[in-house]
């Protein structure tokens, strides 16, 4: 049990850095491409919304842990360790897609 938990933490926490950097690049690109609109909507509320969304994205990232634990405790552990990157890639794509829609929404009609 200890090995499974340690392995999951090592894998997913290393990948959390990539996850956050990709989401940061997506949001920065949307805001950069709409710099004139960003100037009109910049406020403390905008930064608080971005902070809240970043925390929510990281809470959602934790959904990988129960899946990883469950599969590693099953008889499918060995193949799972070779293909869990697919779960990461799908989750990252989903999160990046959501991030771009939300970033555009934060800019409102200006984006």
CSV table of C-alpha atoms in Angstrom, one decimal:
chain,number,residue,atom,x,y,z
A,1,UNK,CA,0.0,0.0,0.0
A,2,UNK,CA,2.8,2.4,0.9
A,3,UNK,CA,4.5,1.8,-2.4
A,4,UNK,CA,1.3,2.5,-4.4
A,5,UNK,CA,0.7,5.8,-2.5
A,6,UNK,CA,4.4,6.9,-2.9
A,7,UNK,CA,4.4,6.0,-6.6
A,8,UNK,CA,1.2,7.9,-7.2
A,9,UNK,CA,2.4,11.0,-5.4
A,10,UNK,CA,5.7,11.0,-7.2
A,11,UNK,CA,4.1,10.6,-10.6
A,12,UNK,CA,1.2,13.0,-10.2
A,13,UNK,CA,3.0,15.8,-8.3
A,14,UNK,CA,5.8,15.9,-10.9
A,15,UNK,CA,3.1,16.3,-13.6
A,16,UNK,CA,1.2,18.9,-11.7
A,17,UNK,CA,4.0,21.4,-12.5
A,18,UNK,CA,3.5,20.7,-16.3
A,19,UNK,CA,-0.3,20.9,-15.8
A,20,UNK,CA,-0.1,24.4,-14.1
A,21,UNK,CA,2.4,25.7,-16.6
A,22,UNK,CA,0.2,24.7,-19.6
A,23,UNK,CA,-2.9,26.3,-18.0
A,24,UNK,CA,-0.8,29.4,-17.3
A,25,UNK,CA,0.4,29.6,-20.9
A,26,UNK,CA,-3.2,29.1,-22.2
A,27,UNK,CA,-4.6,31.9,-20.1
A,28,UNK,CA,-1.7,34.2,-20.7
A,29,UNK,CA,-2.0,33.7,-24.5
A,30,UNK,CA,-5.7,34.5,-24.4
A,31,UNK,CA,-5.1,37.6,-22.3
A,32,UNK,CA,-2.1,38.6,-24.4
A,33,UNK,CA,-4.0,38.2,-27.7
A,34,UNK,CA,-6.7,40.5,-26.2
A,35,UNK,CA,-4.4,43.0,-24.4
A,36,UNK,CA,-6.6,45.9,-25.2
A,37,UNK,CA,-9.6,44.2,-23.6
A,38,UNK,CA,-7.6,43.1,-20.7
A,39,UNK,CA,-6.8,46.8,-19.9
A,40,UNK,CA,-10.5,47.4,-19.7
A,41,UNK,CA,-11.4,44.5,-17.4
A,42,UNK,CA,-8.3,44.4,-15.1
A,43,UNK,CA,-9.4,44.7,-11.5
A,44,UNK,CA,-9.0,43.1,-8.1
A,45,UNK,CA,-12.0,41.0,-8.8
A,46,UNK,CA,-10.4,39.6,-12.0
A,47,UNK,CA,-7.3,38.5,-10.1
A,48,UNK,CA,-9.4,37.0,-7.3
A,49,UNK,CA,-11.4,35.0,-10.0
A,50,UNK,CA,-8.1,33.8,-11.6
A,51,UNK,CA,-6.9,32.8,-8.2
A,52,UNK,CA,-10.1,30.9,-7.4
A,53,UNK,CA,-9.9,29.2,-10.8
A,54,UNK,CA,-6.3,28.2,-10.3
A,55,UNK,CA,-7.2,26.6,-7.0
A,56,UNK,CA,-10.2,24.8,-8.5
A,57,UNK,CA,-8.1,23.5,-11.4
A,58,UNK,CA,-5.7,22.0,-8.8
A,59,UNK,CA,-8.5,20.5,-6.8
A,60,UNK,CA,-9.8,18.9,-10.1
A,61,UNK,CA,-6.3,17.6,-10.8
A,62,UNK,CA,-6.6,15.6,-7.6
A,63,UNK,CA,-9.3,13.4,-9.2
A,64,UNK,CA,-6.4,11.4,-10.7
A,65,UNK,CA,-5.4,10.0,-7.3
A,66,UNK,CA,-8.5,7.8,-6.6
A,67,UNK,CA,-8.2,6.4,-10.1
A,68,UNK,CA,-4.5,5.8,-9.8
A,69,UNK,CA,-4.8,4.1,-6.4
A,70,UNK,CA,-7.7,1.9,-7.5
A,71,UNK,CA,-6.0,0.7,-10.6
A,72,UNK,CA,-2.6,0.2,-8.9
A,73,UNK,CA,-4.3,-2.0,-6.2
A,74,UNK,CA,-5.8,-4.1,-8.9
A,75,UNK,CA,-4.3,-6.8,-11.1
A,76,UNK,CA,-3.8,-4.2,-13.8
A,77,UNK,CA,-1.0,-2.3,-12.0
A,78,UNK,CA,1.8,-3.2,-14.4
A,79,UNK,CA,0.0,-2.1,-17.6
A,80,UNK,CA,-1.4,0.9,-15.8
A,81,UNK,CA,2.0,2.2,-15.0
A,82,UNK,CA,2.8,2.2,-18.7
A,83,UNK,CA,-0.3,4.0,-19.9
A,84,UNK,CA,-1.4,6.3,-17.1
A,85,UNK,CA,0.2,9.2,-19.1
A,86,UNK,CA,-2.8,8.9,-21.3
A,87,UNK,CA,-5.1,9.9,-18.4
A,88,UNK,CA,-2.8,12.8,-17.8
A,89,UNK,CA,-2.8,13.9,-21.4
A,90,UNK,CA,-6.6,13.7,-21.7
A,91,UNK,CA,-7.1,15.6,-18.4
A,92,UNK,CA,-4.6,18.2,-19.5
A,93,UNK,CA,-6.3,18.7,-22.8
A,94,UNK,CA,-9.7,19.0,-21.1
A,95,UNK,CA,-8.3,21.5,-18.5
A,96,UNK,CA,-6.6,23.6,-21.2
A,97,UNK,CA,-9.8,23.7,-23.3
A,98,UNK,CA,-11.8,24.8,-20.2
A,99,UNK,CA,-9.2,27.3,-19.3
A,100,UNK,CA,-9.4,29.0,-22.7
A,101,UNK,CA,-13.2,29.2,-22.6
A,102,UNK,CA,-13.1,30.6,-19.1
A,103,UNK,CA,-10.3,33.1,-19.9
A,104,UNK,CA,-12.4,34.3,-22.9
A,105,UNK,CA,-15.4,34.6,-20.6
A,106,UNK,CA,-13.5,36.7,-18.1
A,107,UNK,CA,-12.7,39.1,-20.9
A,108,UNK,CA,-16.4,39.2,-21.6
A,109,UNK,CA,-17.6,40.7,-24.9
A,110,UNK,CA,-14.1,42.1,-25.6
A,111,UNK,CA,-12.5,38.7,-26.4
